[in-house]
Amino acid sequence: MGPGVCYGIEANLTSKEACEKLAAEIKKLGNEKLDILVNNAGLVGYNATLTDFPEQVWDDMYNLHVKSVFYLTIACLPLLEKASNKFIDPSRVIITGSILGIGNGELKFTQGRGSCALPYSSSKHAVHSVAKNLAVHLTPRGVNVNILAPGVTPVRDSFFDNIDVIISEIPQGRTGNESDIAGAVIYLSSRASSWVTGTEIVVDGGTLLNFKLSNT
């Protein structure tokens, strides 16, 4: 593989129309083909109590985490199907979920400062369901759909103010980093994962082990 070219396209993915416009731009750039779609847009930043969550937070979480994944995937489907080598080397849709979309309840560190992660975690449960249903419909059409479920992966140093509490719940004793997530995405994008679809790839340093134990 030689050097590639990276294009930036500004888009607001919280509506069907915006997703369709982005797909149209991708079509122009990619010779009407798209090998891999990574649905990675996300929103964090909740600091309200269970009884005092603004309605807008719910709307924002579900619009970006759930609706955008469905509408962008459907808008890009013709491009994905054209690029697919069917079952030998399918096109790929990779959807970023969360370990909070797998477990029931919340991890202790999401309950700090009296805050509640319910809109976030429930939207991630929803997107895991959307992803699995998309896999049912798209896999026979030559498009693999898988879910990447990261654990705590700060995108900046000040992302969490209770980092010691977080690390204490991770068996590997550290949070995730970009390389941890990128490695999983590369695998799901490669020929090595041609026969992998409709599954959840958990990258969390063992965090869910403690999560499951705390809920038994």
PDB file of N, CA and C in Angstrom, residues 46-121:
ATOM      1  N   TYR A  46     -21.836  14.543  30.581  1.00  0.00           N
ATOM      2  CA  TYR A  46     -23.108  14.600  31.287  1.00  0.00           C
ATOM      3  C   TYR A  46     -22.791  14.845  32.755  1.00  0.00           C
ATOM      4  N   ASN A  47     -23.471  15.727  33.364  1.00  0.00           N
ATOM      5  CA  ASN A  47     -23.226  16.012  34.775  1.00  0.00           C
ATOM      6  C   ASN A  47     -24.518  16.494  35.411  1.00  0.00           C
ATOM      7  N   ALA A  48     -25.501  15.610  35.400  1.00  0.00           N
ATOM      8  CA  ALA A  48     -26.793  15.925  36.004  1.00  0.00           C
ATOM      9  C   ALA A  48     -27.234  14.734  36.846  1.00  0.00           C
ATOM     10  N   THR A  49     -28.151  14.980  37.749  1.00  0.00           N
ATOM     11  CA  THR A  49     -28.641  13.900  38.593  1.00  0.00           C
ATOM     12  C   THR A  49     -29.750  13.140  37.876  1.00  0.00           C
ATOM     13  N   LEU A  50     -30.097  11.992  38.411  1.00  0.00           N
ATOM     14  CA  LEU A  50     -31.110  11.142  37.801  1.00  0.00           C
ATOM     15  C   LEU A  50     -32.433  11.876  37.611  1.00  0.00           C
ATOM     16  N   THR A  51     -32.789  12.723  38.559  1.00  0.00           N
ATOM     17  CA  THR A  51     -34.097  13.393  38.512  1.00  0.00           C
ATOM     18  C   THR A  51     -34.053  14.765  37.840  1.00  0.00           C
ATOM     19  N   ASP A  52     -32.889  15.127  37.294  1.00  0.00           N
ATOM     20  CA  ASP A  52     -32.758  16.483  36.752  1.00  0.00           C
ATOM     21  C   ASP A  52     -32.005  16.495  35.425  1.00  0.00           C
ATOM     22  N   PHE A  53     -32.303  15.522  34.544  1.00  0.00           N
ATOM     23  CA  PHE A  53     -31.628  15.491  33.254  1.00  0.00           C
ATOM     24  C   PHE A  53     -32.385  16.342  32.242  1.00  0.00           C
ATOM     25  N   PRO A  54     -31.703  17.287  31.582  1.00  0.00           N
ATOM     26  CA  PRO A  54     -32.363  18.099  30.554  1.00  0.00           C
ATOM     27  C   PRO A  54     -32.834  17.228  29.395  1.00  0.00           C
ATOM     28  N   GLU A  55     -33.979  17.539  28.863  1.00  0.00           N
ATOM     29  CA  GLU A  55     -34.510  16.780  27.735  1.00  0.00           C
ATOM     30  C   GLU A  55     -33.571  16.840  26.535  1.00  0.00           C
ATOM     31  N   GLN A  56     -32.885  17.960  26.373  1.00  0.00           N
ATOM     32  CA  GLN A  56     -31.996  18.122  25.228  1.00  0.00           C
ATOM     33  C   GLN A  56     -30.850  17.118  25.254  1.00  0.00           C
ATOM     34  N   VAL A  57     -30.400  16.739  26.450  1.00  0.00           N
ATOM     35  CA  VAL A  57     -29.326  15.747  26.555  1.00  0.00           C
ATOM     36  C   VAL A  57     -29.772  14.420  25.958  1.00  0.00           C
ATOM     37  N   TRP A  58     -30.993  14.010  26.272  1.00  0.00           N
ATOM     38  CA  TRP A  58     -31.533  12.771  25.700  1.00  0.00           C
ATOM     39  C   TRP A  58     -31.586  12.868  24.176  1.00  0.00           C
ATOM     40  N   ASP A  59     -32.102  13.983  23.669  1.00  0.00           N
ATOM     41  CA  ASP A  59     -32.215  14.150  22.219  1.00  0.00           C
ATOM     42  C   ASP A  59     -30.845  14.128  21.550  1.00  0.00           C
ATOM     43  N   ASP A  60     -29.884  14.838  22.131  1.00  0.00           N
ATOM     44  CA  ASP A  60     -28.547  14.897  21.542  1.00  0.00           C
ATOM     45  C   ASP A  60     -27.892  13.522  21.515  1.00  0.00           C
ATOM     46  N   MET A  61     -27.999  12.792  22.612  1.00  0.00           N
ATOM     47  CA  MET A  61     -27.381  11.465  22.697  1.00  0.00           C
ATOM     48  C   MET A  61     -27.970  10.510  21.663  1.00  0.00           C
ATOM     49  N   TYR A  62     -29.282  10.476  21.568  1.00  0.00           N
ATOM     50  CA  TYR A  62     -29.920   9.524  20.653  1.00  0.00           C
ATOM     51  C   TYR A  62     -29.787   9.952  19.191  1.00  0.00           C
ATOM     52  N   ASN A  63     -29.824  11.247  18.935  1.00  0.00           N
ATOM     53  CA  ASN A  63     -29.651  11.713  17.558  1.00  0.00           C
ATOM     54  C   ASN A  63     -28.279  11.338  17.016  1.00  0.00           C
ATOM     55  N   LEU A  64     -27.243  11.531  17.831  1.00  0.00           N
ATOM     56  CA  LEU A  64     -25.885  11.290  17.352  1.00  0.00           C
ATOM     57  C   LEU A  64     -25.469   9.830  17.476  1.00  0.00           C
ATOM     58  N   HIS A  65     -25.810   9.182  18.580  1.00  0.00           N
ATOM     59  CA  HIS A  65     -25.342   7.811  18.800  1.00  0.00           C
ATOM     60  C   HIS A  65     -26.171   6.768  18.069  1.00  0.00           C
ATOM     61  N   VAL A  66     -27.430   7.048  17.819  1.00  0.00           N
ATOM     62  CA  VAL A  66     -28.324   6.016  17.275  1.00  0.00           C
ATOM     63  C   VAL A  66     -28.797   6.367  15.863  1.00  0.00           C
ATOM     64  N   LYS A  67     -29.494   7.493  15.728  1.00  0.00           N
ATOM     65  CA  LYS A  67     -30.043   7.854  14.417  1.00  0.00           C
ATOM     66  C   LYS A  67     -28.948   8.026  13.366  1.00  0.00           C
ATOM     67  N   SER A  68     -27.853   8.683  13.736  1.00  0.00           N
ATOM     68  CA  SER A  68     -26.806   8.937  12.743  1.00  0.00           C
ATOM     69  C   SER A  68     -26.187   7.643  12.245  1.00  0.00           C
ATOM     70  N   VAL A  69     -26.026   6.665  13.134  1.00  0.00           N
ATOM     71  CA  VAL A  69     -25.455   5.376  12.724  1.00  0.00           C
ATOM     72  C   VAL A  69     -26.352   4.703  11.693  1.00  0.00           C
ATOM     73  N   PHE A  70     -27.640   4.690  11.962  1.00  0.00           N
ATOM     74  CA  PHE A  70     -28.572   4.047  11.031  1.00  0.00           C
ATOM     75  C   PHE A  70     -28.624   4.793   9.701  1.00  0.00           C
ATOM     76  N   TYR A  71     -28.859   6.100   9.758  1.00  0.00           N
ATOM     77  CA  TYR A  71     -29.072   6.846   8.517  1.00  0.00           C
ATOM     78  C   TYR A  71     -27.799   6.968   7.679  1.00  0.00           C
ATOM     79  N   LEU A  72     -26.639   7.111   8.316  1.00  0.00           N
ATOM     80  CA  LEU A  72     -25.409   7.202   7.531  1.00  0.00           C
ATOM     81  C   LEU A  72     -25.070   5.856   6.894  1.00  0.00           C
ATOM     82  N   THR A  73     -25.285   4.776   7.632  1.00  0.00           N
ATOM     83  CA  THR A  73     -25.024   3.450   7.064  1.00  0.00           C
ATOM     84  C   THR A  73     -25.930   3.185   5.869  1.00  0.00           C
ATOM     85  N   ILE A  74     -27.205   3.497   6.001  1.00  0.00           N
ATOM     86  CA  ILE A  74     -28.141   3.281   4.890  1.00  0.00           C
ATOM     87  C   ILE A  74     -27.798   4.188   3.709  1.00  0.00           C
ATOM     88  N   ALA A  75     -27.419   5.424   3.984  1.00  0.00           N
ATOM     89  CA  ALA A  75     -27.063   6.349   2.905  1.00  0.00           C
ATOM     90  C   ALA A  75     -25.824   5.879   2.145  1.00  0.00           C
ATOM     91  N   CYS A  76     -24.906   5.232   2.855  1.00  0.00           N
ATOM     92  CA  CYS A  76     -23.666   4.752   2.235  1.00  0.00           C
ATOM     93  C   CYS A  76     -23.786   3.336   1.680  1.00  0.00           C
ATOM     94  N   LEU A  77     -24.913   2.693   1.883  1.00  0.00           N
ATOM     95  CA  LEU A  77     -25.057   1.290   1.493  1.00  0.00           C
ATOM     96  C   LEU A  77     -24.774   1.037   0.011  1.00  0.00           C
ATOM     97  N   PRO A  78     -25.280   1.846  -0.918  1.00  0.00           N
ATOM     98  CA  PRO A  78     -24.955   1.587  -2.330  1.00  0.00           C
ATOM     99  C   PRO A  78     -23.450   1.619  -2.606  1.00  0.00           C
ATOM    100  N   LEU A  79     -22.725   2.506  -1.937  1.00  0.00           N
ATOM    101  CA  LEU A  79     -21.273   2.598  -2.110  1.00  0.00           C
ATOM    102  C   LEU A  79     -20.576   1.382  -1.517  1.00  0.00           C
ATOM    103  N   LEU A  80     -21.050   0.925  -0.372  1.00  0.00           N
ATOM    104  CA  LEU A  80     -20.482  -0.256   0.274  1.00  0.00           C
ATOM    105  C   LEU A  80     -20.728  -1.506  -0.560  1.00  0.00           C
ATOM    106  N   GLU A  81     -21.928  -1.637  -1.094  1.00  0.00           N
ATOM    107  CA  GLU A  81     -22.247  -2.811  -1.914  1.00  0.00           C
ATOM    108  C   GLU A  81     -21.413  -2.839  -3.193  1.00  0.00           C
ATOM    109  N   LYS A  82     -21.170  -1.673  -3.771  1.00  0.00           N
ATOM    110  CA  LYS A  82     -20.385  -1.626  -5.009  1.00  0.00           C
ATOM    111  C   LYS A  82     -18.931  -2.004  -4.759  1.00  0.00           C
ATOM    112  N   ALA A  83     -18.409  -1.680  -3.575  1.00  0.00           N
ATOM    113  CA  ALA A  83     -17.016  -1.984  -3.250  1.00  0.00           C
ATOM    114  C   ALA A  83     -16.818  -3.422  -2.787  1.00  0.00           C
ATOM    115  N   SER A  84     -17.888  -4.086  -2.398  1.00  0.00           N
ATOM    116  CA  SER A  84     -17.790  -5.412  -1.786  1.00  0.00           C
ATOM    117  C   SER A  84     -17.415  -6.496  -2.786  1.00  0.00           C
ATOM    118  N   ASN A  85     -16.539  -7.392  -2.331  1.00  0.00           N
ATOM    119  CA  ASN A  85     -16.254  -8.624  -3.061  1.00  0.00           C
ATOM    120  C   ASN A  85     -17.065  -9.748  -2.426  1.00  0.00           C
ATOM    121  N   LYS A  86     -18.300  -9.398  -2.104  1.00  0.00           N
ATOM    122  CA  LYS A  86     -19.283 -10.293  -1.504  1.00  0.00           C
ATOM    123  C   LYS A  86     -18.695 -11.015  -0.296  1.00  0.00           C
ATOM    124  N   PHE A  87     -18.728 -12.342  -0.256  1.00  0.00           N
ATOM    125  CA  PHE A  87     -18.351 -13.071   0.948  1.00  0.00           C
ATOM    126  C   PHE A  87     -16.857 -13.363   1.026  1.00  0.00           C
ATOM    127  N   ILE A  88     -16.100 -13.115  -0.055  1.00  0.00           N
ATOM    128  CA  ILE A  88     -14.658 -13.320  -0.014  1.00  0.00           C
ATOM    129  C   ILE A  88     -13.990 -12.189   0.761  1.00  0.00           C
ATOM    130  N   ASP A  89     -14.334 -10.975   0.430  1.00  0.00           N
ATOM    131  CA  ASP A  89     -13.813  -9.806   1.141  1.00  0.00           C
ATOM    132  C   ASP A  89     -14.904  -8.740   1.184  1.00  0.00           C
ATOM    133  N   PRO A  90     -15.834  -8.857   2.133  1.00  0.00           N
ATOM    134  CA  PRO A  90     -16.967  -7.923   2.205  1.00  0.00           C
ATOM    135  C   PRO A  90     -16.510  -6.503   2.528  1.00  0.00           C
ATOM    136  N   SER A  91     -17.362  -5.550   2.230  1.00  0.00           N
ATOM    137  CA  SER A  91     -17.168  -4.202   2.763  1.00  0.00           C
ATOM    138  C   SER A  91     -17.426  -4.248   4.268  1.00  0.00           C
ATOM    139  N   ARG A  92     -17.010  -3.195   4.945  1.00  0.00           N
ATOM    140  CA  ARG A  92     -17.113  -3.205   6.402  1.00  0.00           C
ATOM    141  C   ARG A  92     -17.852  -1.974   6.917  1.00  0.00           C
ATOM    142  N   VAL A  93     -18.689  -2.206   7.916  1.00  0.00           N
ATOM    143  CA  VAL A  93     -19.240  -1.129   8.731  1.00  0.00           C
ATOM    144  C   VAL A  93     -18.806  -1.409  10.159  1.00  0.00           C
ATOM    145  N   ILE A  94     -18.091  -0.471  10.743  1.00  0.00           N
ATOM    146  CA  ILE A  94     -17.614  -0.600  12.120  1.00  0.00           C
ATOM    147  C   ILE A  94     -18.290   0.490  12.940  1.00  0.00           C
ATOM    148  N   ILE A  95     -18.959   0.085  13.988  1.00  0.00           N
ATOM    149  CA  ILE A  95     -19.753   1.017  14.791  1.00  0.00           C
ATOM    150  C   ILE A  95     -19.169   1.089  16.198  1.00  0.00           C
ATOM    151  N   THR A  96     -18.843   2.286  16.630  1.00  0.00           N
ATOM    152  CA  THR A  96     -18.308   2.459  17.975  1.00  0.00           C
ATOM    153  C   THR A  96     -19.445   2.483  18.985  1.00  0.00           C
ATOM    154  N   GLY A  97     -19.485   1.455  19.818  1.00  0.00           N
ATOM    155  CA  GLY A  97     -20.437   1.401  20.915  1.00  0.00           C
ATOM    156  C   GLY A  97     -19.724   1.743  22.210  1.00  0.00           C
ATOM    157  N   SER A  98     -19.909   0.924  23.221  1.00  0.00           N
ATOM    158  CA  SER A  98     -19.278   1.167  24.512  1.00  0.00           C
ATOM    159  C   SER A  98     -19.498  -0.052  25.390  1.00  0.00           C
ATOM    160  N   ILE A  99     -18.605  -0.246  26.357  1.00  0.00           N
ATOM    161  CA  ILE A  99     -18.877  -1.303  27.331  1.00  0.00           C
ATOM    162  C   ILE A  99     -20.145  -0.988  28.124  1.00  0.00           C
ATOM    163  N   LEU A 100     -20.527   0.287  28.185  1.00  0.00           N
ATOM    164  CA  LEU A 100     -21.784   0.640  28.851  1.00  0.00           C
ATOM    165  C   LEU A 100     -22.992   0.242  28.020  1.00  0.00           C
ATOM    166  N   GLY A 101     -22.758  -0.170  26.775  1.00  0.00           N
ATOM    167  CA  GLY A 101     -23.834  -0.690  25.942  1.00  0.00           C
ATOM    168  C   GLY A 101     -23.982  -2.188  26.056  1.00  0.00           C
ATOM    169  N   ILE A 102     -23.167  -2.810  26.907  1.00  0.00           N
ATOM    170  CA  ILE A 102     -23.205  -4.262  27.085  1.00  0.00           C
ATOM    171  C   ILE A 102     -23.709  -4.638  28.467  1.00  0.00           C
ATOM    172  N   GLY A 103     -23.148  -3.999  29.495  1.00  0.00           N
ATOM    173  CA  GLY A 103     -23.523  -4.351  30.857  1.00  0.00           C
ATOM    174  C   GLY A 103     -24.863  -3.758  31.253  1.00  0.00           C
ATOM    175  N   ASN A 104     -25.387  -4.241  32.358  1.00  0.00           N
ATOM    176  CA  ASN A 104     -26.630  -3.711  32.916  1.00  0.00           C
ATOM    177  C   ASN A 104     -26.289  -2.833  34.115  1.00  0.00           C
ATOM    178  N   GLY A 105     -26.760  -1.606  34.084  1.00  0.00           N
ATOM    179  CA  GLY A 105     -26.434  -0.691  35.166  1.00  0.00           C
ATOM    180  C   GLY A 105     -25.274   0.198  34.771  1.00  0.00           C
ATOM    181  N   GLU A 106     -24.547   0.723  35.760  1.00  0.00           N
ATOM    182  CA  GLU A 106     -23.446   1.636  35.509  1.00  0.00           C
ATOM    183  C   GLU A 106     -22.227   1.203  36.304  1.00  0.00           C
ATOM    184  N   LEU A 107     -21.059   1.494  35.759  1.00  0.00           N
ATOM    185  CA  LEU A 107     -19.835   1.308  36.509  1.00  0.00           C
ATOM    186  C   LEU A 107     -19.752   2.377  37.595  1.00  0.00           C
ATOM    187  N   LYS A 108     -19.033   2.065  38.665  1.00  0.00           N
ATOM    188  CA  LYS A 108     -18.986   2.987  39.793  1.00  0.00           C
ATOM    189  C   LYS A 108     -18.478   4.363  39.400  1.00  0.00           C
ATOM    190  N   PHE A 109     -17.461   4.400  38.515  1.00  0.00           N
ATOM    191  CA  PHE A 109     -16.870   5.696  38.214  1.00  0.00           C
ATOM    192  C   PHE A 109     -17.786   6.587  37.388  1.00  0.00           C
ATOM    193  N   THR A 110     -18.872   6.049  36.832  1.00  0.00           N
ATOM    194  CA  THR A 110     -19.825   6.906  36.111  1.00  0.00           C
ATOM    195  C   THR A 110     -20.827   7.540  37.063  1.00  0.00           C
ATOM    196  N   GLN A 111     -20.754   7.174  38.331  1.00  0.00           N
ATOM    197  CA  GLN A 111     -21.723   7.674  39.295  1.00  0.00           C
ATOM    198  C   GLN A 111     -21.135   8.751  40.204  1.00  0.00           C
ATOM    199  N   GLY A 112     -19.942   9.237  39.882  1.00  0.00           N
ATOM    200  CA  GLY A 112     -19.293  10.234  40.712  1.00  0.00           C
ATOM    201  C   GLY A 112     -20.006  11.573  40.689  1.00  0.00           C
ATOM    202  N   ARG A 113     -19.768  12.353  41.679  1.00  0.00           N
ATOM    203  CA  ARG A 113     -20.289  13.731  41.799  1.00  0.00           C
ATOM    204  C   ARG A 113     -21.808  13.783  41.695  1.00  0.00           C
ATOM    205  N   GLY A 114     -22.471  12.677  42.018  1.00  0.00           N
ATOM    206  CA  GLY A 114     -23.922  12.652  41.971  1.00  0.00           C
ATOM    207  C   GLY A 114     -24.486  12.612  40.573  1.00  0.00           C
ATOM    208  N   SER A 115     -23.630  12.371  39.573  1.00  0.00           N
ATOM    209  CA  SER A 115     -24.101  12.383  38.191  1.00  0.00           C
ATOM    210  C   SER A 115     -24.596  11.009  37.775  1.00  0.00           C
ATOM    211  N   CYS A 116     -25.236  10.966  36.631  1.00  0.00           N
ATOM    212  CA  CYS A 116     -25.855   9.739  36.135  1.00  0.00           C
ATOM    213  C   CYS A 116     -25.566   9.614  34.643  1.00  0.00           C
ATOM    214  N   ALA A 117     -25.182   8.424  34.205  1.00  0.00           N
ATOM    215  CA  ALA A 117     -24.824   8.203  32.798  1.00  0.00           C
ATOM    216  C   ALA A 117     -25.962   7.594  32.001  1.00  0.00           C
ATOM    217  N   LEU A 118     -27.173   7.643  32.524  1.00  0.00           N
ATOM    218  CA  LEU A 118     -28.285   6.920  31.910  1.00  0.00           C
ATOM    219  C   LEU A 118     -28.529   7.286  30.445  1.00  0.00           C
ATOM    220  N   PRO A 119     -28.607   8.560  30.053  1.00  0.00           N
ATOM    221  CA  PRO A 119     -28.826   8.855  28.626  1.00  0.00           C
ATOM    222  C   PRO A 119     -27.716   8.302  27.740  1.00  0.00           C
ATOM    223  N   TYR A 120     -26.470   8.422  28.202  1.00  0.00           N
ATOM    224  CA  TYR A 120     -25.343   7.910  27.417  1.00  0.00           C
ATOM    225  C   TYR A 120     -25.387   6.395  27.309  1.00  0.00           C
ATOM    226  N   SER A 121     -25.481   5.715  28.452  1.00  0.00           N
ATOM    227  CA  SER A 121     -25.415   4.250  28.431  1.00  0.00           C
ATOM    228  C   SER A 121     -26.613   3.644  27.713  1.00  0.00           C
TER     229      SER A 121
END
